[in-house]
Amino acid sequence: MVNPPVARASTILFETLADLDAAIRDPDAGLYYGRRGTQTHWALEDALTQLEPGAAGTKLFPSGVAAITTSLLAVLKAGDELLVTDSAYEPSRTFADHLLAPLGIAARYYDPRCGAGIVDVMSEKTRAILLESPGSLSFEIQDLPAITQVARARGITTIIDNTWATPLRLQPLALGVDISIQALTKYVAGHSDLLMGSATATPELWPRLKAATYRLGHHVGADDCALVLRGLRTLALRLDRHEQSALAIARWLESHPAVDRVWHPALPSHPDHALFKRDFAGATGLFAIVLKQGSRPHTAALIDGLRHFGIGFSWGGYESLVLPVELDRIRTATRTDLPGPIIRLSIGLEDVDDLIADLDAGLARYQAQF
Ligand SMILES: Cc1ncc(COP(=O)(O)O)c(C=O)c1O
């Protein structure tokens, strides 16, 4: 078989008491109990570990959010402080505010563009920093080497949500990050038919991540692992297409009279383009535009009539999606003064001319309101 078999299991049977005792002595040596995974899970974990130079291992989770929350719980304890980028995915923030805070772990939010200035936000209680680069709504690129250098010098763990880039476009551990997380739900699975997360750790952090995952009881089904492995086989090809189409559309939008700015880090006009060029091996297909005028209710004229863009959360699938975004409702450490609403686009694998024609008609409907 080219692919590992889909091995579904809760119970594993042992031939003899000696076999059972050997497994208890070394539960990671082979099959033990379903929650420790089967060959199908290990094949996906090993593949993800191999994609991250410097990694000791990968754990799988029932969603990207579960990968983030477990990684944080693995490294934080009561009395600690967590620094969270103001550009973080909103459920990462709500976990910190609503579940970590009652456990005595305080979260503070920082400007994603702070770079080595992160030191000014730290206190002696800071034990972890949550990064996300680019932010999946606002697309700031973080200066990862500058931040991780400051963190490592103080023994502070850094954890990144690397869902936008995937390890094919950014290798965070090589830049000093300790745990690299992906919502496999997005580009890696790639077909909008399942949720899964992964966390990949350095040798120093791996034992804690592994133990926290097991103790919190996380498990994913072998069938979903097989689907994610299938997605991984074509990830490089799909990302190239997402990247090319998104860049073509982003450039076209940059010169559209209704558009104030385009937030795509691979465009030279993006404020963090130099950092992007330095650290990333390429781009993917998610970016946002800011319109020159209007407010959220006006965006219905644009998005309701789009033929090729579905209105929905998530991204990274084969199909294009559109989502109006309200940053100031989410953020606490930074504000952006914008002339009009933000529209996020996830560019899928459709024909790029069809997508441009669709957006062109939508922007004409938008403009006609003023
Ligand atoms: C940047 C980012 N991280 C993590 C997640 C969470 O993934 P999941 O939906 O699998 O929990 C998402 C989902 O939208 C996301 O956009």
mmCIF file of C-alpha atoms and ligand atoms in Angstrom:
data_model
loop_
_atom_site.group_PDB
_atom_site.id
_atom_site.type_symbol
_atom_site.label_atom_id
_atom_site.label_comp_id
_atom_site.label_asym_id
_atom_site.label_seq_id
_atom_site.Cartn_x
_atom_site.Cartn_y
_atom_site.Cartn_z
ATOM 1 C CA MET A 1 0.000 0.000 0.000
ATOM 2 C CA VAL A 2 1.209 3.515 -0.760
ATOM 3 C CA ASN A 3 -0.696 4.901 2.206
ATOM 4 C CA PRO A 4 -0.846 3.677 5.801
ATOM 5 C CA PRO A 5 -4.007 1.714 6.578
ATOM 6 C CA VAL A 6 -6.796 3.543 8.378
ATOM 7 C CA ALA A 7 -6.411 1.923 11.783
ATOM 8 C CA ARG A 8 -9.394 2.712 14.013
ATOM 9 C CA ALA A 9 -8.927 1.606 17.605
ATOM 10 C CA SER A 10 -9.909 2.123 21.182
ATOM 11 C CA THR A 11 -8.856 -1.228 22.695
ATOM 12 C CA ILE A 12 -5.495 -2.786 21.934
ATOM 13 C CA LEU A 13 -5.100 -6.434 22.990
ATOM 14 C CA PHE A 14 -1.895 -7.879 24.481
ATOM 15 C CA GLU A 15 -0.995 -11.536 24.020
ATOM 16 C CA THR A 16 0.433 -12.118 27.499
ATOM 17 C CA LEU A 17 0.961 -10.471 30.859
ATOM 18 C CA ALA A 18 4.616 -9.975 29.887
ATOM 19 C CA ASP A 19 3.504 -8.033 26.772
ATOM 20 C CA LEU A 20 1.114 -5.941 28.868
ATOM 21 C CA ASP A 21 3.838 -5.140 31.423
ATOM 22 C CA ALA A 22 6.302 -4.223 28.668
ATOM 23 C CA ALA A 23 3.736 -1.814 27.208
ATOM 24 C CA ILE A 24 3.084 -0.249 30.625
ATOM 25 C CA ARG A 25 6.844 0.283 31.044
ATOM 26 C CA ASP A 26 7.114 2.004 27.648
ATOM 27 C CA PRO A 27 3.697 3.134 26.383
ATOM 28 C CA ASP A 28 5.209 4.985 23.415
ATOM 29 C CA ALA A 29 6.966 1.913 22.021
ATOM 30 C CA GLY A 30 3.955 0.734 20.009
ATOM 31 C CA LEU A 31 0.199 0.325 20.138
ATOM 32 C CA TYR A 32 -1.066 0.840 23.689
ATOM 33 C CA TYR A 33 -4.548 2.361 23.821
ATOM 34 C CA GLY A 34 -6.510 4.232 21.167
ATOM 35 C CA ARG A 35 -5.906 7.652 22.700
ATOM 36 C CA ARG A 36 -2.162 7.223 22.108
ATOM 37 C CA GLY A 37 -2.863 6.826 18.398
ATOM 38 C CA THR A 38 -2.366 4.173 15.744
ATOM 39 C CA GLN A 39 -0.154 3.922 12.664
ATOM 40 C CA THR A 40 -2.492 6.331 10.840
ATOM 41 C CA HIS A 41 -2.056 9.054 13.460
ATOM 42 C CA TRP A 42 1.707 8.513 13.672
ATOM 43 C CA ALA A 43 2.108 8.773 9.902
ATOM 44 C CA LEU A 44 0.507 12.231 9.941
ATOM 45 C CA GLU A 45 2.373 13.341 13.083
ATOM 46 C CA ASP A 46 5.709 12.181 11.638
ATOM 47 C CA ALA A 47 5.091 13.933 8.315
ATOM 48 C CA LEU A 48 4.269 17.216 10.086
ATOM 49 C CA THR A 49 7.355 16.869 12.304
ATOM 50 C CA GLN A 50 9.563 16.333 9.263
ATOM 51 C CA LEU A 51 8.268 19.564 7.726
ATOM 52 C CA GLU A 52 9.574 21.600 10.698
ATOM 53 C CA PRO A 53 13.378 21.558 11.002
ATOM 54 C CA GLY A 54 14.337 21.474 14.680
ATOM 55 C CA ALA A 55 11.160 19.691 15.812
ATOM 56 C CA ALA A 56 11.076 16.698 18.155
ATOM 57 C CA GLY A 57 7.431 15.728 17.614
ATOM 58 C CA THR A 58 3.867 16.678 16.737
ATOM 59 C CA LYS A 59 0.545 16.147 18.498
ATOM 60 C CA LEU A 60 -2.866 16.175 16.807
ATOM 61 C CA PHE A 61 -6.013 17.839 18.163
ATOM 62 C CA PRO A 62 -9.723 17.837 17.327
ATOM 63 C CA SER A 63 -9.464 21.463 16.104
ATOM 64 C CA GLY A 64 -6.950 24.237 15.620
ATOM 65 C CA VAL A 65 -8.327 25.929 18.736
ATOM 66 C CA ALA A 66 -7.665 22.791 20.808
ATOM 67 C CA ALA A 67 -4.041 22.829 19.590
ATOM 68 C CA ILE A 68 -3.685 26.440 20.778
ATOM 69 C CA THR A 69 -5.392 25.973 24.151
ATOM 70 C CA THR A 70 -3.481 22.777 24.968
ATOM 71 C CA SER A 71 -0.126 24.311 24.056
ATOM 72 C CA LEU A 72 -0.864 27.229 26.379
ATOM 73 C CA LEU A 73 -1.961 24.932 29.217
ATOM 74 C CA ALA A 74 1.189 22.853 28.717
ATOM 75 C CA VAL A 75 3.484 25.770 29.522
ATOM 76 C CA LEU A 76 1.517 28.040 31.920
ATOM 77 C CA LYS A 77 0.571 27.774 35.573
ATOM 78 C CA ALA A 78 -1.210 29.952 38.153
ATOM 79 C CA GLY A 79 0.592 33.260 38.717
ATOM 80 C CA ASP A 80 2.119 33.311 35.221
ATOM 81 C CA GLU A 81 1.482 35.964 32.621
ATOM 82 C CA LEU A 82 0.857 35.375 28.912
ATOM 83 C CA LEU A 83 1.517 37.970 26.214
ATOM 84 C CA VAL A 84 -0.888 37.699 23.283
ATOM 85 C CA THR A 85 -0.486 39.493 19.982
ATOM 86 C CA ASP A 86 -3.359 41.910 19.399
ATOM 87 C CA SER A 87 -3.692 40.307 15.953
ATOM 88 C CA ALA A 88 -4.447 36.852 17.423
ATOM 89 C CA TYR A 89 -7.356 34.747 16.199
ATOM 90 C CA GLU A 90 -10.323 35.786 18.351
ATOM 91 C CA PRO A 91 -10.951 32.389 20.056
ATOM 92 C CA SER A 92 -7.299 32.421 21.231
ATOM 93 C CA ARG A 93 -8.122 35.687 22.993
ATOM 94 C CA THR A 94 -11.383 34.448 24.490
ATOM 95 C CA PHE A 95 -9.622 31.335 25.834
ATOM 96 C CA ALA A 96 -7.077 33.551 27.569
ATOM 97 C CA ASP A 97 -9.690 35.977 28.915
ATOM 98 C CA HIS A 98 -12.363 33.473 29.972
ATOM 99 C CA LEU A 99 -10.519 30.272 30.879
ATOM 100 C CA LEU A 100 -6.918 31.192 31.719
ATOM 101 C CA ALA A 101 -7.820 34.277 33.767
ATOM 102 C CA PRO A 102 -9.938 32.333 36.330
ATOM 103 C CA LEU A 103 -6.993 29.903 36.680
ATOM 104 C CA GLY A 104 -4.816 32.823 37.766
ATOM 105 C CA ILE A 105 -3.011 33.240 34.437
ATOM 106 C CA ALA A 106 -3.246 36.834 33.224
ATOM 107 C CA ALA A 107 -3.158 37.716 29.524
ATOM 108 C CA ARG A 108 -1.807 41.004 28.217
ATOM 109 C CA TYR A 109 -2.120 42.087 24.601
ATOM 110 C CA TYR A 110 0.717 43.620 22.609
ATOM 111 C CA ASP A 111 1.184 45.399 19.306
ATOM 112 C CA PRO A 112 2.097 42.722 16.702
ATOM 113 C CA ARG A 113 4.609 45.175 15.201
ATOM 114 C CA CYS A 114 6.520 45.667 18.489
ATOM 115 C CA GLY A 115 9.547 43.551 17.454
ATOM 116 C CA ALA A 116 12.291 43.593 20.126
ATOM 117 C CA GLY A 117 10.158 46.228 21.916
ATOM 118 C CA ILE A 118 8.207 43.270 23.326
ATOM 119 C CA VAL A 119 10.594 43.655 26.248
ATOM 120 C CA ASP A 120 8.641 46.768 27.310
ATOM 121 C CA VAL A 121 5.429 44.734 27.669
ATOM 122 C CA MET A 122 7.062 41.946 29.702
ATOM 123 C CA SER A 123 7.089 41.583 33.446
ATOM 124 C CA GLU A 124 8.980 39.141 35.647
ATOM 125 C CA LYS A 125 5.816 36.980 35.558
ATOM 126 C CA THR A 126 5.769 36.610 31.762
ATOM 127 C CA ARG A 127 6.162 32.922 30.931
ATOM 128 C CA ALA A 128 4.802 32.645 27.379
ATOM 129 C CA ILE A 129 4.188 34.699 24.237
ATOM 130 C CA LEU A 130 1.511 33.855 21.699
ATOM 131 C CA LEU A 131 2.407 34.897 18.146
ATOM 132 C CA GLU A 132 0.455 34.860 14.905
ATOM 133 C CA SER A 133 2.139 36.027 11.727
ATOM 134 C CA PRO A 134 0.524 37.308 9.654
ATOM 135 C CA GLY A 135 -2.600 37.987 11.712
ATOM 136 C CA SER A 136 -5.456 36.268 9.896
ATOM 137 C CA LEU A 137 -7.660 39.392 9.818
ATOM 138 C CA SER A 138 -5.177 42.269 9.658
ATOM 139 C CA PHE A 139 -2.049 40.643 8.149
ATOM 140 C CA GLU A 140 0.733 42.267 10.192
ATOM 141 C CA ILE A 141 4.015 40.346 9.978
ATOM 142 C CA GLN A 142 5.781 39.894 13.319
ATOM 143 C CA ASP A 143 9.555 40.152 13.671
ATOM 144 C CA LEU A 144 9.925 36.581 14.909
ATOM 145 C CA PRO A 145 13.750 36.447 15.328
ATOM 146 C CA ALA A 146 13.699 39.717 17.322
ATOM 147 C CA ILE A 147 10.892 38.521 19.603
ATOM 148 C CA THR A 148 12.227 35.003 20.120
ATOM 149 C CA GLN A 149 15.700 36.310 20.917
ATOM 150 C CA VAL A 150 14.324 38.468 23.732
ATOM 151 C CA ALA A 151 12.107 35.587 24.923
ATOM 152 C CA ARG A 152 14.851 32.943 24.922
ATOM 153 C CA ALA A 153 17.204 35.185 26.867
ATOM 154 C CA ARG A 154 14.560 35.261 29.641
ATOM 155 C CA GLY A 155 13.416 31.614 29.456
ATOM 156 C CA ILE A 156 10.005 32.613 28.033
ATOM 157 C CA THR A 157 8.252 30.104 25.758
ATOM 158 C CA THR A 158 7.042 31.292 22.345
ATOM 159 C CA ILE A 159 4.089 29.688 20.598
ATOM 160 C CA ILE A 160 2.978 30.603 17.076
ATOM 161 C CA ASP A 161 -0.246 30.070 15.180
ATOM 162 C CA ASN A 162 1.334 29.252 11.786
ATOM 163 C CA THR A 163 -1.905 28.412 10.002
ATOM 164 C CA TRP A 164 -1.620 31.104 7.297
ATOM 165 C CA ALA A 165 1.857 30.129 6.134
ATOM 166 C CA THR A 166 1.988 26.381 6.838
ATOM 167 C CA PRO A 167 5.530 24.947 7.238
ATOM 168 C CA LEU A 168 5.924 25.209 3.438
ATOM 169 C CA ARG A 169 6.027 29.002 3.661
ATOM 170 C CA LEU A 170 7.375 29.665 7.178
ATOM 171 C CA GLN A 171 9.447 27.470 9.476
ATOM 172 C CA PRO A 172 9.040 29.080 12.886
ATOM 173 C CA LEU A 173 11.224 26.710 14.944
ATOM 174 C CA ALA A 174 14.199 27.655 12.764
ATOM 175 C CA LEU A 175 13.513 31.288 13.782
ATOM 176 C CA GLY A 176 13.588 30.485 17.500
ATOM 177 C CA VAL A 177 9.914 29.689 18.200
ATOM 178 C CA ASP A 178 9.272 26.791 20.616
ATOM 179 C CA ILE A 179 5.862 25.472 19.502
ATOM 180 C CA SER A 180 4.392 25.796 15.997
ATOM 181 C CA ILE A 181 0.636 25.329 15.643
ATOM 182 C CA GLN A 182 -1.543 24.806 12.619
ATOM 183 C CA ALA A 183 -5.260 24.607 12.121
ATOM 184 C CA LEU A 184 -4.937 21.686 9.686
ATOM 185 C CA THR A 185 -8.618 22.487 9.038
ATOM 186 C CA LYS A 186 -7.428 25.140 6.573
ATOM 187 C CA TYR A 187 -4.759 24.607 3.905
ATOM 188 C CA VAL A 188 -3.387 21.224 4.944
ATOM 189 C CA ALA A 189 -6.731 19.389 4.869
ATOM 190 C CA GLY A 190 -7.684 21.827 2.133
ATOM 191 C CA HIS A 191 -11.188 20.651 1.256
ATOM 192 C CA SER A 192 -13.405 22.229 3.955
ATOM 193 C CA ASP A 193 -14.658 18.867 5.171
ATOM 194 C CA LEU A 194 -13.052 18.415 8.595
ATOM 195 C CA LEU A 195 -11.464 20.133 11.591
ATOM 196 C CA MET A 196 -8.077 19.227 13.053
ATOM 197 C CA GLY A 197 -5.148 20.979 14.697
ATOM 198 C CA SER A 198 -1.490 20.202 15.247
ATOM 199 C CA ALA A 199 1.245 21.427 17.565
ATOM 200 C CA THR A 200 4.899 20.738 16.768
ATOM 201 C CA ALA A 201 7.527 21.327 19.456
ATOM 202 C CA THR A 202 11.261 21.640 20.020
ATOM 203 C CA PRO A 203 13.003 18.842 21.990
ATOM 204 C CA GLU A 204 12.826 21.017 25.145
ATOM 205 C CA LEU A 205 9.053 21.579 24.954
ATOM 206 C CA TRP A 206 8.029 18.239 23.434
ATOM 207 C CA PRO A 207 7.672 16.232 26.705
ATOM 208 C CA ARG A 208 5.363 18.874 28.218
ATOM 209 C CA LEU A 209 3.254 19.184 25.074
ATOM 210 C CA LYS A 210 2.935 15.412 24.768
ATOM 211 C CA ALA A 211 1.954 14.977 28.415
ATOM 212 C CA ALA A 212 -0.585 17.839 28.401
ATOM 213 C CA THR A 213 -2.236 16.480 25.242
ATOM 214 C CA TYR A 214 -2.617 13.015 26.736
ATOM 215 C CA ARG A 215 -3.791 14.282 30.112
ATOM 216 C CA LEU A 216 -6.413 16.555 28.555
ATOM 217 C CA GLY A 217 -7.707 13.557 26.629
ATOM 218 C CA HIS A 218 -7.374 14.816 23.074
ATOM 219 C CA HIS A 219 -7.913 12.389 20.253
ATOM 220 C CA VAL A 220 -8.729 12.580 16.549
ATOM 221 C CA GLY A 221 -10.296 9.876 14.400
ATOM 222 C CA ALA A 222 -8.090 7.775 12.122
ATOM 223 C CA ASP A 223 -10.416 8.480 9.171
ATOM 224 C CA ASP A 224 -9.856 12.218 9.521
ATOM 225 C CA CYS A 225 -6.089 11.624 9.802
ATOM 226 C CA ALA A 226 -6.187 9.777 6.481
ATOM 227 C CA LEU A 227 -8.014 12.731 4.889
ATOM 228 C CA VAL A 228 -5.462 15.214 6.261
ATOM 229 C CA LEU A 229 -2.614 12.991 5.005
ATOM 230 C CA ARG A 230 -4.273 12.998 1.592
ATOM 231 C CA GLY A 231 -4.441 16.792 1.751
ATOM 232 C CA LEU A 232 -0.771 16.982 2.676
ATOM 233 C CA ARG A 233 0.177 15.133 -0.555
ATOM 234 C CA THR A 234 -1.112 18.030 -2.687
ATOM 235 C CA LEU A 235 -0.440 20.926 -0.303
ATOM 236 C CA ALA A 236 2.551 22.290 -2.234
ATOM 237 C CA LEU A 237 0.649 22.339 -5.530
ATOM 238 C CA ARG A 238 -2.462 23.876 -4.043
ATOM 239 C CA LEU A 239 -0.530 26.552 -2.145
ATOM 240 C CA ASP A 240 1.252 27.610 -5.336
ATOM 241 C CA ARG A 241 -2.112 28.079 -7.038
ATOM 242 C CA HIS A 242 -3.667 29.865 -4.015
ATOM 243 C CA GLU A 243 -0.628 32.165 -3.899
ATOM 244 C CA GLN A 244 -0.586 32.995 -7.628
ATOM 245 C CA SER A 245 -4.322 33.651 -7.849
ATOM 246 C CA ALA A 246 -4.402 35.692 -4.628
ATOM 247 C CA LEU A 247 -1.493 37.851 -5.772
ATOM 248 C CA ALA A 248 -3.074 38.460 -9.183
ATOM 249 C CA ILE A 249 -6.332 39.475 -7.493
ATOM 250 C CA ALA A 250 -4.552 41.555 -4.821
ATOM 251 C CA ARG A 251 -2.653 43.508 -7.514
ATOM 252 C CA TRP A 252 -5.847 44.078 -9.470
ATOM 253 C CA LEU A 253 -7.636 45.273 -6.329
ATOM 254 C CA GLU A 254 -4.780 47.666 -5.491
ATOM 255 C CA SER A 255 -5.620 49.717 -8.560
ATOM 256 C CA HIS A 256 -9.405 49.572 -8.139
ATOM 257 C CA PRO A 257 -10.939 53.012 -7.377
ATOM 258 C CA ALA A 258 -13.157 51.650 -4.553
ATOM 259 C CA VAL A 259 -10.211 50.145 -2.646
ATOM 260 C CA ASP A 260 -8.213 52.199 -0.148
ATOM 261 C CA ARG A 261 -5.550 49.554 0.560
ATOM 262 C CA VAL A 262 -4.824 45.861 0.213
ATOM 263 C CA TRP A 263 -3.426 43.943 3.187
ATOM 264 C CA HIS A 264 -1.377 41.223 1.541
ATOM 265 C CA PRO A 265 2.186 40.891 2.893
ATOM 266 C CA ALA A 266 3.617 39.779 -0.462
ATOM 267 C CA LEU A 267 2.740 43.164 -2.019
ATOM 268 C CA PRO A 268 5.588 45.713 -1.914
ATOM 269 C CA SER A 269 3.036 48.280 -0.649
ATOM 270 C CA HIS A 270 2.471 46.244 2.554
ATOM 271 C CA PRO A 271 4.132 47.933 5.555
ATOM 272 C CA ASP A 272 5.822 44.671 6.640
ATOM 273 C CA HIS A 273 6.875 43.525 3.175
ATOM 274 C CA ALA A 274 10.609 43.601 4.044
ATOM 275 C CA LEU A 275 10.095 41.274 7.033
ATOM 276 C CA PHE A 276 7.906 39.035 4.893
ATOM 277 C CA LYS A 277 10.630 38.765 2.231
ATOM 278 C CA ARG A 278 13.254 38.032 4.855
ATOM 279 C CA ASP A 279 11.433 35.240 6.719
ATOM 280 C CA PHE A 280 8.823 33.650 4.432
ATOM 281 C CA ALA A 281 9.399 31.325 1.473
ATOM 282 C CA GLY A 282 6.210 32.560 -0.215
ATOM 283 C CA ALA A 283 2.602 33.504 0.385
ATOM 284 C CA THR A 284 -0.769 31.773 0.506
ATOM 285 C CA GLY A 285 -4.260 32.852 -0.496
ATOM 286 C CA LEU A 286 -5.797 34.799 2.405
ATOM 287 C CA PHE A 287 -5.720 38.615 2.508
ATOM 288 C CA ALA A 288 -7.967 41.616 3.094
ATOM 289 C CA ILE A 289 -8.938 44.900 1.477
ATOM 290 C CA VAL A 290 -10.027 48.155 3.075
ATOM 291 C CA LEU A 291 -12.694 50.071 1.170
ATOM 292 C CA LYS A 292 -12.506 53.834 0.677
ATOM 293 C CA GLN A 293 -15.947 54.614 2.090
ATOM 294 C CA GLY A 294 -19.060 53.107 3.616
ATOM 295 C CA SER A 295 -19.731 50.884 6.610
ATOM 296 C CA ARG A 296 -20.633 47.263 7.324
ATOM 297 C CA PRO A 297 -24.303 47.434 6.171
ATOM 298 C CA HIS A 298 -23.112 48.702 2.772
ATOM 299 C CA THR A 299 -21.007 45.545 2.286
ATOM 300 C CA ALA A 300 -24.178 43.502 1.664
ATOM 301 C CA ALA A 301 -24.374 45.021 -1.838
ATOM 302 C CA LEU A 302 -20.860 43.722 -2.511
ATOM 303 C CA ILE A 303 -20.919 40.281 -0.942
ATOM 304 C CA ASP A 304 -24.536 39.097 -1.203
ATOM 305 C CA GLY A 305 -24.418 38.941 -4.994
ATOM 306 C CA LEU A 306 -20.997 37.279 -5.399
ATOM 307 C CA ARG A 307 -21.280 34.102 -7.472
ATOM 308 C CA HIS A 308 -17.960 32.420 -6.712
ATOM 309 C CA PHE A 309 -17.266 33.583 -3.147
ATOM 310 C CA GLY A 310 -19.211 31.908 -0.343
ATOM 311 C CA ILE A 311 -19.924 33.986 2.781
ATOM 312 C CA GLY A 312 -18.445 32.052 5.650
ATOM 313 C CA PHE A 313 -15.886 31.621 8.392
ATOM 314 C CA SER A 314 -12.796 29.557 7.809
ATOM 315 C CA TRP A 315 -10.486 29.628 4.798
ATOM 316 C CA GLY A 316 -7.792 27.552 3.102
ATOM 317 C CA GLY A 317 -10.236 25.294 1.266
ATOM 318 C CA TYR A 318 -10.508 24.821 -2.495
ATOM 319 C CA GLU A 319 -13.411 27.282 -2.633
ATOM 320 C CA SER A 320 -13.213 31.056 -2.385
ATOM 321 C CA LEU A 321 -14.744 32.777 0.635
ATOM 322 C CA VAL A 322 -15.520 36.349 1.654
ATOM 323 C CA LEU A 323 -15.987 37.794 5.149
ATOM 324 C CA PRO A 324 -16.527 41.372 6.365
ATOM 325 C CA VAL A 325 -14.247 42.006 9.369
ATOM 326 C CA GLU A 326 -14.609 44.383 12.341
ATOM 327 C CA LEU A 327 -11.170 44.738 13.937
ATOM 328 C CA ASP A 328 -12.039 47.352 16.542
ATOM 329 C CA ARG A 329 -14.666 45.039 18.062
ATOM 330 C CA ILE A 330 -11.873 42.525 18.814
ATOM 331 C CA ARG A 331 -8.701 44.484 19.531
ATOM 332 C CA THR A 332 -7.613 46.079 22.780
ATOM 333 C CA ALA A 333 -3.938 47.108 22.407
ATOM 334 C CA THR A 334 -3.986 48.762 18.982
ATOM 335 C CA ARG A 335 -6.467 50.651 16.813
ATOM 336 C CA THR A 336 -6.457 51.304 13.096
ATOM 337 C CA ASP A 337 -8.096 54.391 11.691
ATOM 338 C CA LEU A 338 -9.745 53.222 8.473
ATOM 339 C CA PRO A 339 -11.966 55.071 5.970
ATOM 340 C CA GLY A 340 -14.264 52.112 5.239
ATOM 341 C CA PRO A 341 -15.001 48.471 6.036
ATOM 342 C CA ILE A 342 -12.531 45.588 5.819
ATOM 343 C CA ILE A 343 -13.327 42.643 3.564
ATOM 344 C CA ARG A 344 -11.317 39.429 3.936
ATOM 345 C CA LEU A 345 -10.916 37.178 0.916
ATOM 346 C CA SER A 346 -9.813 33.561 0.867
ATOM 347 C CA ILE A 347 -8.841 32.848 -2.712
ATOM 348 C CA GLY A 348 -9.633 29.290 -3.749
ATOM 349 C CA LEU A 349 -8.629 27.196 -6.723
ATOM 350 C CA GLU A 350 -11.214 28.538 -9.187
ATOM 351 C CA ASP A 351 -10.336 30.295 -12.436
ATOM 352 C CA VAL A 352 -8.749 33.611 -11.501
ATOM 353 C CA ASP A 353 -10.492 35.586 -14.273
ATOM 354 C CA ASP A 354 -13.878 34.380 -13.017
ATOM 355 C CA LEU A 355 -12.970 35.555 -9.505
ATOM 356 C CA ILE A 356 -11.832 38.987 -10.723
ATOM 357 C CA ALA A 357 -14.981 39.453 -12.819
ATOM 358 C CA ASP A 358 -17.092 38.498 -9.787
ATOM 359 C CA LEU A 359 -15.310 41.018 -7.524
ATOM 360 C CA ASP A 360 -15.466 43.681 -10.228
ATOM 361 C CA ALA A 361 -19.253 43.372 -10.424
ATOM 362 C CA GLY A 362 -19.500 43.338 -6.599
ATOM 363 C CA LEU A 363 -17.399 46.488 -6.240
ATOM 364 C CA ALA A 364 -19.546 48.212 -8.904
ATOM 365 C CA ARG A 365 -22.656 47.359 -6.850
ATOM 366 C CA TYR A 366 -20.882 48.705 -3.761
ATOM 367 C CA GLN A 367 -19.899 51.982 -5.454
ATOM 368 C CA ALA A 368 -23.404 52.515 -6.815
ATOM 369 C CA GLN A 369 -24.649 53.118 -3.249
ATOM 370 C CA PHE A 370 -22.727 56.389 -2.812
HETATM 371 C C1 LIG B 1 -5.664 31.804 12.334
HETATM 372 C C2 LIG B 1 -6.520 30.689 12.814
HETATM 373 N N1 LIG B 1 -6.042 29.889 13.766
HETATM 374 C C3 LIG B 1 -6.759 28.874 14.258
HETATM 375 C C4 LIG B 1 -8.036 28.625 13.796
HETATM 376 C C5 LIG B 1 -8.815 27.535 14.443
HETATM 377 O O1 LIG B 1 -9.020 26.424 13.684
HETATM 378 P P1 LIG B 1 -10.216 25.439 14.002
HETATM 379 O O2 LIG B 1 -11.439 26.030 13.353
HETATM 380 O O3 LIG B 1 -9.776 24.154 13.403
HETATM 381 O O4 LIG B 1 -10.368 25.354 15.477
HETATM 382 C C6 LIG B 1 -8.576 29.416 12.792
HETATM 383 C C7 LIG B 1 -9.938 29.146 12.280
HETATM 384 O O5 LIG B 1 -10.550 29.963 11.622
HETATM 385 C C8 LIG B 1 -7.805 30.488 12.302
HETATM 386 O O6 LIG B 1 -8.293 31.315 11.362
#
